[in-house]
Amino acid sequence: MAQKICNALELIRRKLKGRDLPKMPKNTNASDGHKSPLADYLEYFCSLSEPRFAVLVTGDWGTGKTYQVRQALGPNKYYYVSLFGLNSPERITAAVYAAMFPTKGFIKHVSETAKDSGAELGVFGINLGGLPSALMDAILGEKVKNDRPIIFDDLERCKVGMEELLGVINRYVEHFGCRVIIIAHDEKIADHLISQKEKVIGQTIRIEPQTEAAFDTFVTEVPDGVARNLLIEQRKNILEIFLASEVHSLRILRQVVKDLVRLFNLLTPEQVAHPAAISELTKLFCAFSFEIRCGRLQEKDLRNRSSRLLRYFARKIERAGEKAKEDADDKPQHMIAQERYTTIQLDSELLPEELLISMLIRGHFNGADIQSALQISRYFIKQTSGPPWRIVMNFEELEDDIVQKGIQDMERQFENREVTDPGELLHIFALRMLLATNGILAKDVDGVVEECRNYIDDILETGRLPPREMTYRWREEVRDGAHGYTFWIQEEYKERFEMLRKYLLKARTAERDRLLPECGEAVLAAMMEDGQQFFEVLCHTRTGNNTYADVPVLVTINPEKFVQQWKLSPVRNWHWISSALKQRYTVSIRDPDLAPEQQWIRQVAQLWSREAHKTSGIAGLRMRRRIPDIPLDDN
């Protein structure tokens, strides 16, 4: 029997894993210690006294153009001017002046000599007195130093028209002999500037990202500690995945480094000390981060990766048999991404899908979940650690003796009806179908399905099955996976698993309905105590206390009893009671879950109406005003 299990497990491994992946070539983009072409040219450019032309620096978005220009020139060896948001030539002139004369002494002197004006120069936030903007521009424009080059950055974010903007820049180039460097982040604007080359631009330099230097700079921004040490240790892996991603954006690399710091800081000392685990964790996290940040993967692409992979190959085999052309649209996006990364498997369960979605889509890093996921991986799992189904699920990465022990423990739990958590049950059901399909359990899939149905019936009958949640969101609770893992579903038993899942949900609904009469008593108590609370527990509001808004709890209450309690409740509650019934009736028309309440609410409204019309005086008037506004058969 043991040998049979070993052979079957090996067969599944070969089916799912496929051929071995080739190794990633070594990084050929490392710095060789020489100056970059940009640094070499800017050194020459700055040696010119009055070049009479400007240099345009371009490159892909996020390649670190500003950083590279500043690094090439050196600290305090340039005047930096951001054109972001500047909407007039005067403001550009003032920004240049502010860069050259940061003490603003001259501006203050001019401001103090002018009186009785509310005009201000937004660059400095000081009063300009009565000086017209043109005169102010003339005064500031003549105060220019050309001892250092001027960097004009954020060109595409300037609100001045391009022709007028180039005219302002050209004044510094031609009139004052300044060495001007223009940084263009937008390719269309860069192309437009290049077309003006004979007027302003004398040299265009397209730069490539200095990936390694940038990464090392990002690491220096991280405080000393575990995270920084791991970044240094994983430098090769991070850069390898970054280059393989072909993202090129140093901004994205920086963002991923920051997220890695968050991740590393949540690991246990035991996990930090495991080089192989940290290496796979780093590569997997980086690959998914780069793909998501550049928009190639979305949340839906992170879900059900293994099952969608199996479905794709099944369809591919069918098409090959029919000699049909493969439809590229069928290929899962994570498989397309996989082609870029040859040293990591994106269908790895090291980081379960819910954990990836939490971190990379929602930005939430839960330390306990991260540590738990790693502890049940092949790097840390032991025969006695973790629930048996998770050991079985990781059969691809664990030794046969561990997997066999996991199967035995899972079967023992099944026979003894030890597991009641719905998510864990469905994982066990799916894995038993997988084992039966591959001859590891001595029974067919239909036999497994029948056993699983009996299991559900048994724990329902003994009152151990958790009831369906009251909220409508329960429908998605265990649809594709649970506890961070996708259910292991193959085409051979996909339909039967879905039937079993619905059977479990139906049983949980039955258990919930068994408890509804107690809930009905709670609703009556709320009606007597606080009318607004009564409304909130029955109807969707923004308070978050809408306990029974999605379940037909009212049908468990006798209509006559309800009306009598309503009459006995404080009159200040009547408005809320009537409003709640009206809203529930309206919702019941379109919500199948509340449909059973339609006739009940009509009956209550009719009983209340009859009582109101039999009652005289103020009491009768008050009751008639609270008849629910819904269709009635009589008055």
XYZ file of C-alpha atoms in Angstrom:
635
model
C 0.000 0.000 0.000
C 2.817 2.434 0.904
C 4.542 1.839 -2.432
C 1.255 2.399 -4.255
C 0.821 5.751 -2.553
C 4.404 6.752 -3.402
C 3.922 5.844 -7.060
C 0.628 7.718 -7.279
C 2.056 10.829 -5.634
C 4.968 10.819 -8.059
C 2.525 10.536 -10.976
C 0.591 13.609 -9.776
C 3.821 15.538 -9.342
C 4.864 14.816 -12.914
C 1.449 15.799 -14.252
C 1.360 19.149 -12.484
C 4.948 20.296 -12.373
C 5.952 19.652 -15.978
C 9.516 20.068 -17.137
C 12.259 21.588 -14.988
C 12.679 25.325 -15.289
C 15.948 26.716 -16.700
C 18.169 28.871 -14.549
C 18.055 32.647 -14.784
C 21.216 34.029 -16.484
C 23.469 36.080 -14.292
C 22.837 39.791 -14.094
C 24.846 41.499 -16.829
C 23.767 45.008 -15.826
C 26.115 45.414 -12.890
C 28.085 48.577 -12.499
C 31.668 48.320 -13.729
C 32.919 51.382 -11.876
C 33.099 53.613 -14.980
C 31.186 56.854 -15.505
C 27.809 56.587 -17.154
C 27.393 58.245 -20.572
C 25.205 60.861 -18.887
C 27.816 61.720 -16.259
C 30.550 61.822 -18.890
C 28.640 64.205 -21.136
C 27.439 66.496 -18.333
C 31.007 66.826 -17.097
C 31.970 68.049 -20.565
C 28.890 70.289 -20.827
C 29.598 71.969 -17.491
C 33.161 72.669 -18.575
C 31.828 74.975 -21.324
C 31.674 78.604 -20.262
C 28.721 79.656 -22.439
C 27.539 76.705 -24.548
C 24.525 78.608 -26.010
C 22.417 75.458 -26.141
C 20.461 73.326 -23.685
C 20.721 69.602 -22.970
C 17.552 67.494 -22.998
C 17.498 64.375 -20.801
C 14.806 61.764 -21.620
C 14.073 58.156 -20.745
C 11.287 55.784 -19.773
C 8.965 56.762 -16.952
C 10.436 55.989 -13.570
C 14.008 55.411 -14.736
C 15.381 57.946 -12.268
C 16.277 60.762 -14.638
C 16.252 63.477 -11.974
C 18.250 61.309 -9.605
C 20.865 60.485 -12.242
C 21.284 64.101 -13.339
C 21.755 65.275 -9.760
C 24.176 62.459 -9.011
C 26.175 63.218 -12.138
C 26.503 66.923 -11.273
C 27.185 66.434 -7.580
C 25.611 68.068 -4.515
C 25.379 71.894 -4.431
C 26.674 72.150 -7.995
C 23.455 73.115 -9.773
C 20.371 75.277 -9.472
C 17.275 73.109 -9.387
C 13.931 74.467 -10.654
C 10.744 72.394 -10.681
C 8.232 73.734 -13.193
C 5.405 71.801 -11.539
C 2.253 73.954 -11.475
C 3.950 77.188 -12.616
C 1.445 79.041 -14.810
C 3.232 82.144 -16.068
C 6.683 83.220 -17.302
C 6.923 85.531 -14.274
C 6.566 82.606 -11.886
C 9.266 80.680 -13.741
C 11.579 83.697 -13.514
C 10.863 83.994 -9.823
C 11.512 80.268 -9.304
C 14.916 80.584 -10.974
C 15.713 83.595 -8.810
C 14.658 81.685 -5.669
C 17.017 78.843 -6.593
C 19.934 81.213 -7.148
C 19.236 83.538 -4.197
C 17.570 81.399 -1.520
C 17.796 84.080 1.180
C 15.305 86.190 -0.825
C 16.979 89.347 0.433
C 16.533 91.222 -2.810
C 12.826 90.320 -3.039
C 12.249 91.488 0.517
C 13.932 94.777 -0.259
C 11.702 95.338 -3.289
C 8.603 94.375 -1.329
C 9.353 96.795 1.498
C 9.657 99.758 -0.902
C 6.176 99.221 -2.370
C 2.902 100.136 -0.659
C -0.845 99.712 -0.843
C -1.202 96.556 -2.967
C -2.481 93.087 -2.261
C -0.536 91.438 -5.095
C 1.604 88.492 -4.079
C 4.190 86.349 -5.806
C 3.112 82.799 -5.012
C 6.615 81.377 -5.291
C 7.635 83.298 -2.173
C 4.307 84.113 -0.552
C 5.263 87.798 0.035
C 3.708 91.104 -0.972
C 5.006 92.703 -4.160
C 3.509 96.063 -3.396
C 2.426 98.099 -6.393
C 4.920 96.658 -8.882
C 3.342 95.267 -12.064
C 4.198 91.635 -12.773
C 6.055 92.557 -15.962
C 8.278 95.011 -14.063
C 8.838 92.454 -11.335
C 9.784 89.882 -13.974
C 12.247 92.337 -15.494
C 13.867 93.056 -12.128
C 14.171 89.389 -11.171
C 15.120 88.330 -14.664
C 18.229 90.456 -14.684
C 19.522 88.994 -11.437
C 21.007 85.771 -12.891
C 24.134 83.798 -12.039
C 25.681 81.370 -14.507
C 28.269 79.830 -12.216
C 26.280 76.584 -12.056
C 24.006 74.777 -14.513
C 20.241 75.210 -14.169
C 18.094 72.041 -14.055
C 14.528 72.572 -15.336
C 12.532 69.564 -14.143
C 8.874 68.467 -14.417
C 8.534 70.132 -17.804
C 5.329 68.300 -18.706
C 3.655 69.568 -15.529
C 4.230 73.217 -16.288
C 1.055 75.144 -17.175
C 2.793 77.586 -19.498
C 2.413 76.873 -23.222
C 5.337 75.001 -24.749
C 6.398 77.745 -27.169
C 6.291 80.392 -24.447
C 8.092 78.087 -22.019
C 10.894 77.414 -24.490
C 11.199 81.168 -24.981
C 11.745 81.665 -21.231
C 14.327 78.879 -21.101
C 16.058 80.156 -24.210
C 16.548 83.546 -22.511
C 18.774 81.867 -19.938
C 20.595 79.959 -22.666
C 21.182 82.803 -25.152
C 21.016 86.010 -23.133
C 22.770 84.931 -19.955
C 24.936 82.109 -21.319
C 23.665 79.673 -18.694
C 24.197 75.951 -18.964
C 20.654 74.566 -18.972
C 19.595 70.958 -18.503
C 15.951 70.067 -19.264
C 14.445 66.870 -17.890
C 11.405 65.571 -19.772
C 9.502 62.633 -18.246
C 6.801 62.516 -20.929
C 7.854 60.967 -24.246
C 5.471 63.095 -26.353
C 6.800 66.319 -24.861
C 10.341 65.069 -25.280
C 9.650 64.425 -28.983
C 8.226 67.936 -29.330
C 11.314 69.438 -27.723
C 13.585 67.447 -29.987
C 11.730 68.917 -32.967
C 12.756 72.349 -31.610
C 16.369 71.266 -31.454
C 17.754 73.942 -33.746
C 16.167 76.648 -31.566
C 17.008 75.546 -28.012
C 18.160 71.926 -27.675
C 21.726 71.180 -28.676
C 22.071 67.667 -27.256
C 19.594 64.933 -26.339
C 20.575 62.123 -23.969
C 18.318 59.145 -23.415
C 19.232 57.398 -20.188
C 18.739 53.883 -18.910
C 17.994 53.115 -15.276
C 21.024 52.634 -13.038
C 19.296 49.774 -11.316
C 21.996 48.544 -8.985
C 23.062 51.991 -7.830
C 19.435 52.975 -7.261
C 18.736 49.814 -5.288
C 21.747 50.394 -3.069
C 20.482 53.916 -2.415
C 17.043 52.587 -1.482
C 18.657 50.198 0.985
C 20.519 53.041 2.700
C 17.138 54.635 3.424
C 16.131 51.609 5.527
C 17.065 51.738 9.237
C 19.584 49.202 10.491
C 17.937 45.967 11.481
C 16.562 42.670 10.212
C 14.840 44.106 7.127
C 17.914 45.988 5.929
C 20.141 42.944 6.416
C 17.732 40.790 4.414
C 17.599 43.347 1.599
C 21.372 43.200 1.371
C 21.375 39.397 1.438
C 18.618 39.206 -1.186
C 20.066 41.945 -3.433
C 20.849 39.537 -6.273
C 17.405 37.899 -6.171
C 15.528 41.226 -6.074
C 17.484 42.681 -8.992
C 17.171 39.437 -10.952
C 13.366 39.499 -10.675
C 13.263 43.241 -11.411
C 15.249 42.841 -14.615
C 13.178 39.827 -15.637
C 9.970 41.847 -15.135
C 11.075 44.381 -17.786
C 9.283 47.051 -15.779
C 12.313 49.416 -15.850
C 10.716 51.848 -13.418
C 12.915 52.665 -10.438
C 9.872 54.207 -8.763
C 8.192 50.811 -8.771
C 11.405 49.148 -7.570
C 11.535 51.580 -4.678
C 7.901 50.872 -3.770
C 8.536 47.127 -3.805
C 11.618 47.553 -1.615
C 9.490 49.431 0.923
C 6.911 46.632 0.894
C 9.665 44.057 1.339
C 10.748 45.920 4.460
C 7.201 45.584 5.835
C 7.198 41.876 4.991
C 10.642 41.109 6.419
C 9.904 42.900 9.672
C 6.976 40.530 10.342
C 8.929 37.272 10.087
C 9.973 35.145 13.040
C 13.684 34.697 13.888
C 13.430 31.062 12.765
C 12.066 32.119 9.377
C 14.631 34.885 8.922
C 17.406 32.362 9.538
C 16.257 30.029 6.704
C 18.074 31.148 3.496
C 16.090 28.956 1.081
C 12.722 30.056 2.481
C 13.700 33.746 2.392
C 14.992 33.387 -1.165
C 11.726 31.917 -2.502
C 9.644 34.318 -0.444
C 11.561 37.312 -1.810
C 11.386 36.230 -5.439
C 7.715 35.302 -5.296
C 6.707 38.514 -3.547
C 8.745 40.678 -5.935
C 7.435 38.978 -9.074
C 3.805 39.447 -8.082
C 4.489 42.996 -6.868
C 6.043 44.073 -10.169
C 3.244 42.446 -12.184
C 0.495 44.081 -10.132
C 2.103 47.515 -9.898
C 2.541 47.746 -13.661
C -1.041 46.581 -14.235
C -0.385 43.203 -15.841
C -2.041 41.218 -13.045
C -5.215 41.992 -11.116
C -6.921 40.474 -8.098
C -8.872 37.986 -10.217
C -5.594 36.691 -11.677
C -4.307 35.781 -8.223
C -7.288 33.570 -7.461
C -7.548 29.863 -8.317
C -4.192 29.771 -10.087
C -3.733 26.012 -9.823
C -7.251 25.107 -10.961
C -7.179 27.592 -13.856
C -3.811 26.172 -14.880
C -5.234 22.649 -14.964
C -8.304 23.781 -16.914
C -6.090 25.539 -19.448
C -3.990 22.426 -20.078
C -7.109 20.271 -20.312
C -8.547 22.568 -22.989
C -5.207 22.682 -24.757
C -5.083 18.891 -24.953
C -8.629 18.805 -26.340
C -7.772 21.387 -28.990
C -4.592 19.557 -29.930
C -6.585 16.387 -30.469
C -8.870 18.253 -32.812
C -5.908 20.013 -34.443
C -7.480 23.326 -33.474
C -5.475 26.499 -33.148
C -4.695 27.496 -29.564
C -6.555 30.585 -28.477
C -4.078 32.849 -26.667
C -6.914 34.472 -24.759
C -7.447 31.203 -22.893
C -4.042 31.355 -21.236
C -4.273 32.552 -17.615
C -2.506 35.850 -17.019
C -0.272 34.381 -14.341
C 0.983 31.857 -16.926
C 1.878 34.710 -19.261
C 3.693 36.357 -16.363
C 5.433 33.052 -15.583
C 7.187 33.217 -18.961
C 9.127 36.233 -17.691
C 10.335 34.568 -14.504
C 12.371 31.406 -14.958
C 13.652 30.978 -11.398
C 10.361 31.095 -9.510
C 7.026 29.287 -9.871
C 4.094 31.664 -9.648
C 1.706 28.859 -8.731
C 3.652 28.285 -5.514
C 1.513 28.050 -2.383
C 4.217 29.629 -0.225
C 2.086 32.777 -0.203
C -1.594 31.734 -0.404
C -3.836 33.778 -2.666
C -5.743 35.533 0.122
C -2.457 36.598 1.681
C -1.171 37.938 -1.649
C -4.401 39.828 -2.237
C -4.330 41.251 1.275
C -0.764 42.539 0.894
C -0.542 43.559 -2.760
C -4.108 44.693 -3.482
C -5.318 45.979 -0.118
C -1.981 46.947 1.427
C -2.654 44.970 4.628
C 0.236 42.916 6.038
C -0.952 40.556 8.780
C 2.055 39.197 10.642
C 0.265 36.175 12.118
C -1.062 35.082 8.698
C 2.327 35.542 7.032
C 4.126 33.539 9.712
C 1.479 30.810 9.616
C 1.733 30.451 5.839
C 5.500 30.006 6.014
C 5.319 27.567 8.912
C 3.232 25.093 6.908
C 5.515 25.327 3.860
C 8.021 22.601 3.060
C 10.735 24.657 4.757
C 9.267 24.463 8.245
C 6.446 21.937 8.313
C 6.822 18.866 10.507
C 4.740 15.715 10.678
C 2.878 16.968 13.714
C 2.452 20.624 12.712
C -0.562 22.108 10.991
C -3.887 20.446 10.139
C -3.523 17.252 8.078
C -5.312 18.682 5.027
C -2.646 21.375 4.664
C 0.086 18.755 4.784
C -1.693 16.764 2.071
C -2.217 19.887 -0.002
C 1.537 20.511 0.008
C 2.351 17.014 -1.287
C 4.432 18.457 -4.142
C 6.929 19.956 -1.720
C 7.050 17.384 1.093
C 8.643 13.981 1.462
C 6.444 10.942 0.930
C 6.509 9.809 4.557
C 5.177 13.198 5.714
C 2.431 13.190 3.061
C 1.426 9.599 3.873
C 1.143 10.481 7.544
C -0.948 13.531 6.573
C -3.315 11.352 4.512
C -3.722 8.896 7.370
C -4.446 11.683 9.872
C -6.903 13.359 7.504
C -8.777 10.078 7.006
C -8.856 9.469 10.761
C -10.355 12.933 11.295
C -12.887 12.209 8.576
C -13.985 8.889 10.077
C -14.288 10.398 13.560
C -16.134 13.504 12.303
C -13.594 15.714 14.077
C -13.654 18.683 11.665
C -16.671 21.019 11.604
C -15.235 24.230 10.102
C -16.908 24.626 6.655
C -13.754 25.842 4.903
C -11.633 23.006 6.257
C -14.353 20.494 5.368
C -14.377 21.587 1.731
C -10.580 21.371 1.567
C -10.787 17.806 2.913
C -13.593 16.912 0.479
C -11.628 18.255 -2.499
C -8.420 16.480 -1.486
C -10.236 13.172 -0.981
C -11.611 13.515 -4.530
C -8.083 14.230 -5.790
C -6.707 11.160 -4.036
C -9.563 8.968 -5.311
C -9.120 10.253 -8.877
C -5.449 9.248 -8.770
C -5.959 5.849 -7.166
C -4.576 6.735 -3.735
C -7.882 6.115 -1.928
C -9.395 2.690 -2.588
C -12.734 4.115 -3.787
C -14.092 6.088 -6.711
C -15.069 9.769 -6.688
C -18.796 9.008 -6.476
C -18.141 6.944 -3.371
C -16.172 9.834 -1.857
C -18.995 12.251 -2.630
C -21.514 9.995 -0.886
C -19.259 9.712 2.172
C -18.917 13.496 2.298
C -22.696 13.974 2.121
C -23.098 11.557 5.014
C -20.485 13.517 6.961
C -22.495 16.732 6.498
C -25.721 15.002 7.524
C -24.091 13.575 10.647
C -22.712 16.838 12.037
C -25.948 18.644 11.121
C -28.009 16.067 12.985
C -25.800 16.321 16.073
C -25.935 20.135 16.049
C -22.207 20.553 15.342
C -22.466 22.176 11.908
C -21.899 25.962 12.074
C -25.042 27.777 10.849
C -25.057 29.993 7.802
C -23.986 33.543 8.595
C -26.787 36.093 8.882
C -25.162 38.530 6.424
C -25.643 38.139 2.681
C -21.857 37.978 2.256
C -21.942 34.368 3.444
C -22.449 33.290 -0.165
C -18.837 34.152 -0.967
C -17.459 32.798 2.290
C -16.235 29.483 0.895
C -16.784 29.743 -2.847
C -13.288 29.206 -4.276
C -11.143 28.662 -1.215
C -10.808 29.052 2.528
C -8.139 29.855 5.110
C -5.974 31.446 2.419
C -5.894 28.427 0.090
C -7.774 27.640 -3.104
C -9.697 24.370 -3.112
C -7.814 21.687 -5.062
C -10.272 21.081 -7.866
C -9.640 19.203 -11.114
C -11.869 18.955 -14.154
C -12.602 15.267 -13.432
C -14.602 16.124 -10.320
C -15.270 19.857 -10.614
C -19.063 19.520 -11.033
C -19.400 17.003 -8.215
C -17.392 19.220 -5.875
C -19.642 22.180 -6.661
C -22.697 20.030 -5.945
C -21.167 19.054 -2.609
C -20.353 22.667 -1.779
C -23.975 23.677 -2.366
C -25.166 20.740 -0.284
C -23.038 21.987 2.619
C -24.365 25.522 2.254
C -27.940 24.224 2.166
C -27.303 22.287 5.380
C -25.828 25.380 7.035
C -28.891 27.373 5.979
C -31.115 24.730 7.551
C -29.161 25.030 10.791
C -29.525 28.804 10.679
C -33.269 28.545 10.093
C -33.542 26.269 13.120
C -32.214 29.136 15.244
C -34.435 31.842 13.736
C -37.281 31.562 16.288
C -34.862 32.665 19.008
C -33.892 35.578 16.761
C -37.580 36.454 16.388
C -37.849 36.847 20.147
C -34.869 39.204 20.041
C -36.646 41.270 17.367
C -39.779 41.562 19.547
C -37.645 42.666 22.482
C -36.050 45.388 20.341
C -39.518 46.563 19.225
C -40.562 47.048 22.847
C -37.374 48.787 23.953
C -36.212 51.033 21.121
C -37.972 51.628 17.797
C -34.822 52.874 16.055
C -32.906 49.791 17.196
C -35.774 47.643 15.838
C -35.391 49.355 12.447
C -31.604 48.939 12.408
C -31.561 45.210 13.160
C -34.063 44.559 10.344
C -32.998 47.009 7.606
C -29.771 48.003 5.908
C -28.478 51.277 7.322
C -25.005 52.726 7.748
C -24.734 51.773 11.396
C -23.391 48.274 10.866
C -25.924 46.809 13.348
C -28.236 45.314 10.718
C -28.152 41.823 12.230
C -31.226 40.334 10.522
C -31.394 42.501 7.409
C -30.803 39.535 5.092
C -32.711 36.708 6.781
C -36.510 36.056 6.938
C -36.673 36.263 10.708
C -40.146 37.861 10.828
C -41.940 34.743 9.554
C -41.015 32.973 12.792
C -43.266 35.387 14.763
C -47.007 34.860 14.987
C -48.661 37.825 13.154
C -51.323 38.335 15.860
C -48.664 38.297 18.576
C -46.626 40.806 16.629
C -49.556 43.222 16.285
C -50.394 42.966 19.984
C -46.775 43.661 20.946
C -46.745 46.587 18.535
C -49.807 48.084 20.249
C -48.167 47.646 23.661
C -44.870 49.243 22.596
C -44.173 52.942 23.308
C -45.927 55.118 20.704
C -42.625 56.824 19.913
C -41.512 53.484 18.396
C -44.450 53.160 16.007
C -42.935 55.238 13.224
C -39.826 53.038 13.155
C -41.854 49.811 13.238
C -44.048 50.876 10.328
C -41.029 52.114 8.319
C -39.163 48.858 8.902
C -42.090 46.771 7.637
C -42.425 48.935 4.542
C -38.715 48.674 3.707
C -38.649 44.917 4.326
C -41.646 44.474 2.025
C -39.981 46.488 -0.742
C -36.760 44.486 -0.445
C -38.598 41.149 -0.342
C -39.951 41.744 -3.846
C -36.460 41.529 -5.359
C -34.531 39.497 -2.742
C -35.291 35.734 -2.829
C -33.970 35.339 0.718
C -36.655 37.670 2.083
C -39.427 36.576 -0.276
C -41.070 34.373 2.410
C -41.828 37.546 4.362
C -44.009 39.186 1.706
C -47.261 37.497 2.724
C -46.408 37.766 6.448
C -45.907 41.549 6.229
C -49.166 41.985 4.271
C -51.005 39.971 6.924
C -49.526 42.067 9.761
C -50.388 45.294 7.925
C -53.984 44.128 7.389
C -54.370 43.169 11.058
C -52.987 46.530 12.140
C -55.292 48.338 9.687
C -58.379 46.551 11.024
C -57.409 47.376 14.609
C -56.829 51.014 13.632
C -60.217 51.413 11.985
C -61.985 49.839 14.990
C -60.272 52.243 17.397
C -61.724 55.711 17.901
C -60.316 59.023 19.033
C -56.647 60.044 19.098
C -55.555 56.413 19.562
C -57.319 55.366 16.342
C -55.914 58.340 14.419
C -52.430 57.546 15.653
C -52.759 53.899 14.569
C -54.155 54.778 11.135
C -51.203 57.093 10.485
C -48.843 54.150 11.092
C -50.467 51.667 8.718
C -47.501 50.432 6.568
C -47.575 51.949 3.073
C -47.902 48.681 1.145
C -50.728 47.132 -0.962
C -53.533 45.745 1.211
C -56.469 43.545 0.319
C -58.842 45.411 2.653
C -58.964 48.285 5.116
